[in-house]
PDB file of C-alpha atoms in Angstrom:
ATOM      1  CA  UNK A   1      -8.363 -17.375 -11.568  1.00 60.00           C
ATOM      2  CA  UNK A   2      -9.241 -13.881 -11.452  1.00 63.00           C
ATOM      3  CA  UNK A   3     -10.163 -11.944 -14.780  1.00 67.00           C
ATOM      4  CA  UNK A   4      -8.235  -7.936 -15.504  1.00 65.00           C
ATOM      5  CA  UNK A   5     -10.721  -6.040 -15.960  1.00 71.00           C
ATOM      6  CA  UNK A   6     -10.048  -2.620 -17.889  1.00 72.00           C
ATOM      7  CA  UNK A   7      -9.971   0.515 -15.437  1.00 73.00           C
ATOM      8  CA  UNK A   8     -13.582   2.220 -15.133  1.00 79.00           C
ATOM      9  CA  UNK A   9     -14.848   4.768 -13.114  1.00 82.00           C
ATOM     10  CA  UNK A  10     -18.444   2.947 -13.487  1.00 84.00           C
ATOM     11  CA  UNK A  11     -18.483   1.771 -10.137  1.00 82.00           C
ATOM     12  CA  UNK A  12     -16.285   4.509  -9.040  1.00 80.00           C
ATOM     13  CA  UNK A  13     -17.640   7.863  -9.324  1.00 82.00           C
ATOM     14  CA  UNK A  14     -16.411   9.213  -6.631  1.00 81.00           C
ATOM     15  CA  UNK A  15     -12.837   9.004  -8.243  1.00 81.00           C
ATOM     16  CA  UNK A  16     -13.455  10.933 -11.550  1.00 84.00           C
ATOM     17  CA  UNK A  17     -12.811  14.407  -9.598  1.00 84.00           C
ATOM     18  CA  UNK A  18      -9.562  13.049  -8.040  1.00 82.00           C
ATOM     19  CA  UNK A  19      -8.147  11.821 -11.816  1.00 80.00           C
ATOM     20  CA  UNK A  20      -9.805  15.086 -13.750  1.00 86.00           C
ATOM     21  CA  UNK A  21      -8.253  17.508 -10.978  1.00 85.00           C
ATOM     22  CA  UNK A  22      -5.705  20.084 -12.120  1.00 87.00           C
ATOM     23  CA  UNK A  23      -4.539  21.625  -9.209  1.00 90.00           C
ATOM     24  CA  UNK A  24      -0.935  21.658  -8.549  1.00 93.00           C
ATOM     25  CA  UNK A  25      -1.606  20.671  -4.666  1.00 93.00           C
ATOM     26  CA  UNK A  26      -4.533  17.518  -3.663  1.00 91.00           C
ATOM     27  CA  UNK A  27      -4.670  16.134  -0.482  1.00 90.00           C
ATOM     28  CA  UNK A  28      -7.058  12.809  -0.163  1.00 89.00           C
ATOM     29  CA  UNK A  29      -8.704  12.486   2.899  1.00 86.00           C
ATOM     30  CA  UNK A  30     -10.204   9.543   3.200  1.00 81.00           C
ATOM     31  CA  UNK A  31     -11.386   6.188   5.050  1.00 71.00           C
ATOM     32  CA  UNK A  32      -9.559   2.790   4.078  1.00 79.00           C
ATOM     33  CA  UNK A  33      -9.645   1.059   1.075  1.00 75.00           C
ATOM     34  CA  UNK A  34     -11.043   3.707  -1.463  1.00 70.00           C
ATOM     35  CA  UNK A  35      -7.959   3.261  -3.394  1.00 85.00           C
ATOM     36  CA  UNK A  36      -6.401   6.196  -2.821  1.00 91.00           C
ATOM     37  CA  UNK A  37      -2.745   4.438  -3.364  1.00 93.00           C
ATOM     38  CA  UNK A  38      -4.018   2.944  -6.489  1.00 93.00           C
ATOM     39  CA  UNK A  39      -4.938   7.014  -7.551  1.00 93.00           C
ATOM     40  CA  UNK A  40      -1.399   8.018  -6.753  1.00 96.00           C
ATOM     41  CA  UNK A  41      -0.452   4.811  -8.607  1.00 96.00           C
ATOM     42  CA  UNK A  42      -2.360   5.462 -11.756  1.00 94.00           C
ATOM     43  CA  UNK A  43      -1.155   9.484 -11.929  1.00 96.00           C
ATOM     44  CA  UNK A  44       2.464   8.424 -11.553  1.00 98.00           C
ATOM     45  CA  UNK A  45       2.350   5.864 -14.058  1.00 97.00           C
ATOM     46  CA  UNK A  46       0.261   8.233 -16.439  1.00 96.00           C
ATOM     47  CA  UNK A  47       2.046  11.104 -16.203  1.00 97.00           C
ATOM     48  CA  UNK A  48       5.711   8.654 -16.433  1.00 97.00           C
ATOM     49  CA  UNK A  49       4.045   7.448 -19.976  1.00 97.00           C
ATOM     50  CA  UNK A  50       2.787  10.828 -21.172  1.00 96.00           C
ATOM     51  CA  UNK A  51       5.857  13.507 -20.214  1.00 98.00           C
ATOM     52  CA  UNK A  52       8.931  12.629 -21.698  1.00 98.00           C
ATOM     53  CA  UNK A  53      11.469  12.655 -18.721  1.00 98.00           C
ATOM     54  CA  UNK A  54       9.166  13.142 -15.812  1.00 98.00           C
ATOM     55  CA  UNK A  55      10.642  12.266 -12.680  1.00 98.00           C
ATOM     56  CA  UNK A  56       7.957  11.091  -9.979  1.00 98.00           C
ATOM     57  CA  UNK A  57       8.573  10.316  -6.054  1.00 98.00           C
ATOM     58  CA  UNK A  58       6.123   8.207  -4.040  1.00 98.00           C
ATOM     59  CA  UNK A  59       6.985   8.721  -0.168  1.00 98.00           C
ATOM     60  CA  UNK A  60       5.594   6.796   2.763  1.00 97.00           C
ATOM     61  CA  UNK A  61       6.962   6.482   5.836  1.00 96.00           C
ATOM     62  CA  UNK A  62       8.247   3.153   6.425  1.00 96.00           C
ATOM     63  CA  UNK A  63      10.082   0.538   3.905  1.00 96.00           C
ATOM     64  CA  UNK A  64       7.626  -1.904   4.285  1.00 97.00           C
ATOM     65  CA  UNK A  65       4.634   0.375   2.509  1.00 97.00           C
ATOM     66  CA  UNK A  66       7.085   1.208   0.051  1.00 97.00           C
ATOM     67  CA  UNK A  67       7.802  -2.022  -0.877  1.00 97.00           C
ATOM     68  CA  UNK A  68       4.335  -2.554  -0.485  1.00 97.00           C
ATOM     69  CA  UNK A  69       3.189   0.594  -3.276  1.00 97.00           C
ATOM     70  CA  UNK A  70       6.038  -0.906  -5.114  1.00 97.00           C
ATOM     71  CA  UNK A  71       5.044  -4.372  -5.863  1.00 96.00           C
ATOM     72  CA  UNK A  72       1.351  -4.327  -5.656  1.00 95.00           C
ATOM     73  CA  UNK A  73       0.576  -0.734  -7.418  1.00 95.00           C
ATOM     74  CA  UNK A  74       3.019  -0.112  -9.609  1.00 96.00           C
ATOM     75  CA  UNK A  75       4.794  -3.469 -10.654  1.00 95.00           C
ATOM     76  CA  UNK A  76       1.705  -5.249 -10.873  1.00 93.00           C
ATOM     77  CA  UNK A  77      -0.026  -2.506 -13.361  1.00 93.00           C
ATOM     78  CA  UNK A  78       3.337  -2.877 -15.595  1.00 94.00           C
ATOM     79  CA  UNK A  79       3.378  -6.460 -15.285  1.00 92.00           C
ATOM     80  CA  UNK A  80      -0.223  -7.146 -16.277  1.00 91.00           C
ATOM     81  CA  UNK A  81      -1.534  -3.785 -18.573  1.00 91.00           C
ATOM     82  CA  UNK A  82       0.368  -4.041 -22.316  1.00 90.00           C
ATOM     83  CA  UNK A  83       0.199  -0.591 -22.676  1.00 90.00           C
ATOM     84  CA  UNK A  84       2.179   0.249 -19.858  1.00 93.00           C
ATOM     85  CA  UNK A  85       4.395  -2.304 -20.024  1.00 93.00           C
ATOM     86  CA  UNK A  86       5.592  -1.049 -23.301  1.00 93.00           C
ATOM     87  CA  UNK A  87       6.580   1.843 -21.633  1.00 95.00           C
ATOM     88  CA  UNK A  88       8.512   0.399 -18.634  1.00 95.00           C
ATOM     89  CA  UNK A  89      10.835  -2.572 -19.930  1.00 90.00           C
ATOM     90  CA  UNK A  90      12.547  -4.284 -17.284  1.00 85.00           C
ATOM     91  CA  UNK A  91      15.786  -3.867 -19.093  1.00 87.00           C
ATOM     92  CA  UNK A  92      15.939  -0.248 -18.068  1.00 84.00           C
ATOM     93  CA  UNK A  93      15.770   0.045 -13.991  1.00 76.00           C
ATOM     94  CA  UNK A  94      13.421  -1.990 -12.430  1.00 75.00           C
ATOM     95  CA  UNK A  95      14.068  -2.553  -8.448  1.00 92.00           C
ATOM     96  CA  UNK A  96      11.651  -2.062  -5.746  1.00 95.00           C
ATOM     97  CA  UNK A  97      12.661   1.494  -5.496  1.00 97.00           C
ATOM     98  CA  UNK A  98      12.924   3.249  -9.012  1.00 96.00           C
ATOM     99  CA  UNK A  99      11.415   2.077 -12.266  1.00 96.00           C
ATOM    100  CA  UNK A 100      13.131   4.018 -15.518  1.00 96.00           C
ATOM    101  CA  UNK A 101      10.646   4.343 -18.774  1.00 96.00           C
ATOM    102  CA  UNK A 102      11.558   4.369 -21.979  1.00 96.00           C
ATOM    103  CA  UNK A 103      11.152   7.930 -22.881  1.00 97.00           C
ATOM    104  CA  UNK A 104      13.395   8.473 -19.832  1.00 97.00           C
ATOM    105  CA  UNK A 105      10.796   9.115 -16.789  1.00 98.00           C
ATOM    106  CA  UNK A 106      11.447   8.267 -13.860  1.00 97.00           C
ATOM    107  CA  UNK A 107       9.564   6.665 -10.598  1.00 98.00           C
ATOM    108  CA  UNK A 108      11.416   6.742  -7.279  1.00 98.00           C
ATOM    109  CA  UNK A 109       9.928   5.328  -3.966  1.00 98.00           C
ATOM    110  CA  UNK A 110      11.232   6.035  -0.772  1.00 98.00           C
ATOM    111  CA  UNK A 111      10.356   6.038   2.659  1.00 97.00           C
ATOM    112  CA  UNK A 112      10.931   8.843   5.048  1.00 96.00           C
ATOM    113  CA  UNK A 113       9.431   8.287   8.835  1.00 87.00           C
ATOM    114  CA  UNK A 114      12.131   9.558  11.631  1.00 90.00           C
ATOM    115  CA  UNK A 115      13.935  11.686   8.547  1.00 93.00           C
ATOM    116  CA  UNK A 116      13.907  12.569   4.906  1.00 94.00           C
ATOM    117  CA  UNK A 117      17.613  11.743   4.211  1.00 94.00           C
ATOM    118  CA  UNK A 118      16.249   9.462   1.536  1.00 94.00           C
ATOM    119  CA  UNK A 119      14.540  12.229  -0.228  1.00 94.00           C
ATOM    120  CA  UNK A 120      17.541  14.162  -0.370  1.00 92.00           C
ATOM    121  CA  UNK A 121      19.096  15.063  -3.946  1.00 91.00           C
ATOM    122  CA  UNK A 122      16.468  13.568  -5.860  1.00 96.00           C
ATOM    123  CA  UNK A 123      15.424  16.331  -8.276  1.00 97.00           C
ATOM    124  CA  UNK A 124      11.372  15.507  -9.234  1.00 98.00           C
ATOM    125  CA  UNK A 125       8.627  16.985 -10.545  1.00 98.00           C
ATOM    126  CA  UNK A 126       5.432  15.029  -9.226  1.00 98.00           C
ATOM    127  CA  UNK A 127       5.586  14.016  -5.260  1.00 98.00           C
ATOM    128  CA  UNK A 128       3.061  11.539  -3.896  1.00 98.00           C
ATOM    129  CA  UNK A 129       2.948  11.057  -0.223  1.00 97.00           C
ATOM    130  CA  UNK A 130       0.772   8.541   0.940  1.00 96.00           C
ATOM    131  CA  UNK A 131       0.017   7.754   4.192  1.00 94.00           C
ATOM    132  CA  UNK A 132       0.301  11.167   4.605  1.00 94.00           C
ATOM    133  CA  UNK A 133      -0.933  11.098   8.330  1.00 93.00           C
ATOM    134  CA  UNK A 134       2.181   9.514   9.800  1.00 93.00           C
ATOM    135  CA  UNK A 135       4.906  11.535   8.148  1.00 94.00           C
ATOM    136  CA  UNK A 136       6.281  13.881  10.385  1.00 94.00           C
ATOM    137  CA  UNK A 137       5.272  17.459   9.886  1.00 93.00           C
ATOM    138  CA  UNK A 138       8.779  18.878  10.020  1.00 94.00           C
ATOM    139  CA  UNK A 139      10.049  16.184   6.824  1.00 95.00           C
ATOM    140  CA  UNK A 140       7.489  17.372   4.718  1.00 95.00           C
ATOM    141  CA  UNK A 141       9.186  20.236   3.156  1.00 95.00           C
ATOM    142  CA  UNK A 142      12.111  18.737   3.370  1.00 96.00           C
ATOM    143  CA  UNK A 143      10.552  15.848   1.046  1.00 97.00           C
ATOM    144  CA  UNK A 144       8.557  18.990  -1.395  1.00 97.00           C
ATOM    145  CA  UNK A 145      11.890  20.624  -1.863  1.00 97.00           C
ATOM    146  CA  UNK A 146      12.554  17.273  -4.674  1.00 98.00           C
ATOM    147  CA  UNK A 147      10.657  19.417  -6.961  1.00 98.00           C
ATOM    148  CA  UNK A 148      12.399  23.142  -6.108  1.00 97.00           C
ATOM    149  CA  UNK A 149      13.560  23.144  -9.611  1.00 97.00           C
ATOM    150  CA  UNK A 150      10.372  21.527 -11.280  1.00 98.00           C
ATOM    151  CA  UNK A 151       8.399  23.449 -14.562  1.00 97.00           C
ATOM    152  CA  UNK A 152       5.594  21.161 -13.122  1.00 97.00           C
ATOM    153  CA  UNK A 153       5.680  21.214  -9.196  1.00 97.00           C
ATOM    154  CA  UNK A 154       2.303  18.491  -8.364  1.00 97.00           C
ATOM    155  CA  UNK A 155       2.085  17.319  -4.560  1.00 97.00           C
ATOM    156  CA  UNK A 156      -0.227  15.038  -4.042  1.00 95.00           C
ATOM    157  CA  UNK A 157      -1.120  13.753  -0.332  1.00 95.00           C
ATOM    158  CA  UNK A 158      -2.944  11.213   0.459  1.00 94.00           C
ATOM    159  CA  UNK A 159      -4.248   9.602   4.049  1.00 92.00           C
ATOM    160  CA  UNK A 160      -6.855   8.632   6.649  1.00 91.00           C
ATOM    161  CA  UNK A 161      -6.314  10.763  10.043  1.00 86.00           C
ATOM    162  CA  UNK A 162      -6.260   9.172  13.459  1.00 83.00           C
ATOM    163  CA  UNK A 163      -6.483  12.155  15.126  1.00 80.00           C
ATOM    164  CA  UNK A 164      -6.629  16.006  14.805  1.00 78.00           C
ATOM    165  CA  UNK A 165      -3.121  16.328  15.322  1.00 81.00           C
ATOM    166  CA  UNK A 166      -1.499  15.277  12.080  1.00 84.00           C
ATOM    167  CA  UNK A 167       0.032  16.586   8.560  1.00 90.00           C
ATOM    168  CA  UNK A 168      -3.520  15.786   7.294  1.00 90.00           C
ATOM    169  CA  UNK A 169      -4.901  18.575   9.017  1.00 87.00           C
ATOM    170  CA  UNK A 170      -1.851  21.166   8.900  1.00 88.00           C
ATOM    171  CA  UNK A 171      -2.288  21.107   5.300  1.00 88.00           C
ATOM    172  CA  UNK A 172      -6.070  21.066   5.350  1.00 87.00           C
ATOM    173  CA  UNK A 173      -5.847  24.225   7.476  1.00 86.00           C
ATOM    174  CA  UNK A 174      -2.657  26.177   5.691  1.00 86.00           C
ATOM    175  CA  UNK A 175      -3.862  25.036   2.333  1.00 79.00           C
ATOM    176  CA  UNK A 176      -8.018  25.288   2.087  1.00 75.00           C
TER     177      UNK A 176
END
């Protein structure tokens, strides 16, 4: 059986800049498994909790990582961390692609890989688009346009490039 353990940055240092950050636009670029869906996990759930009506969007680009983000980021923190659960009852909304909170936040999760129709008419505040590297580069504002209308307006991107020809480094380049 394996043991929760509490979230600590103990063994993960190199995280504490990502979580402290408060620019309005971070892009992760990074290998595999650094948990960098687990980060856009963790700010979507905190800022859910903490912002009364906060709508989120996590985007990826196929239904299968959505689901994916869905079950084993978010669900499972709910599911197995009091705190949160508390906040996200499953009598309020709770399918694979929205969770509702209780203080009326929002997370939506969609995927958007040959077109953002998905995206469309969702009104959000926070975006989080992981696998950032094989969205196509002409969705992308299509997808930041959610939060037109947003006080907050937070993008976060997050992916490993597999080549120099990608969103990853568009943004790098436009944005650094």
């Amino acid at each position: 059986t394996r043991r929760l353990q509490p979230f600590s940055f103990d063994d993960r240092r190199y995280l504490r800049e990502i979580y402290d950050n408060r620019s309005t636009r971070t892009l992760l670029i990074c290998a595999r498994q650094v948990e960098k869906s687990t980060s856009l996990a963790n700010k979507i759930l905190s800022y859910c909790c903490l912002i009364p009506h906060f709508k989120a969007l996590y985007v990826s680009p196929s239904s299968t990582q959505t689901k994916e983000f869905s079950k084993t980021r978010i669900k499972e923190m709910i599911d197995t961390c009091p705190a949160i659960k508390t906040w996200f009852p499953s009598d309020l909304t709770d399918n694979v692609f929205e969770k509702r909170a209780i203080n009326r936040s929002v997370i939506n999760m969609r995927y958007a890989f040959l077109n953002a129709d998905r995206v469309r008419g969702i009104s959000v505040d926070f975006i989080a688009m992981d696998e950032f590297q094989d969205l196509l580069l002409d969705n992308i504002p299509v997808i930041e346009e959610s939060a037109s209308h947003s006080p907050f307006k937070w993008f976060m991107y997050s992916g490993t490039p597999k080549s120099l020809d990608n969103p990853i480094q568009y943004y790098w380049n436009t944005y650094s």
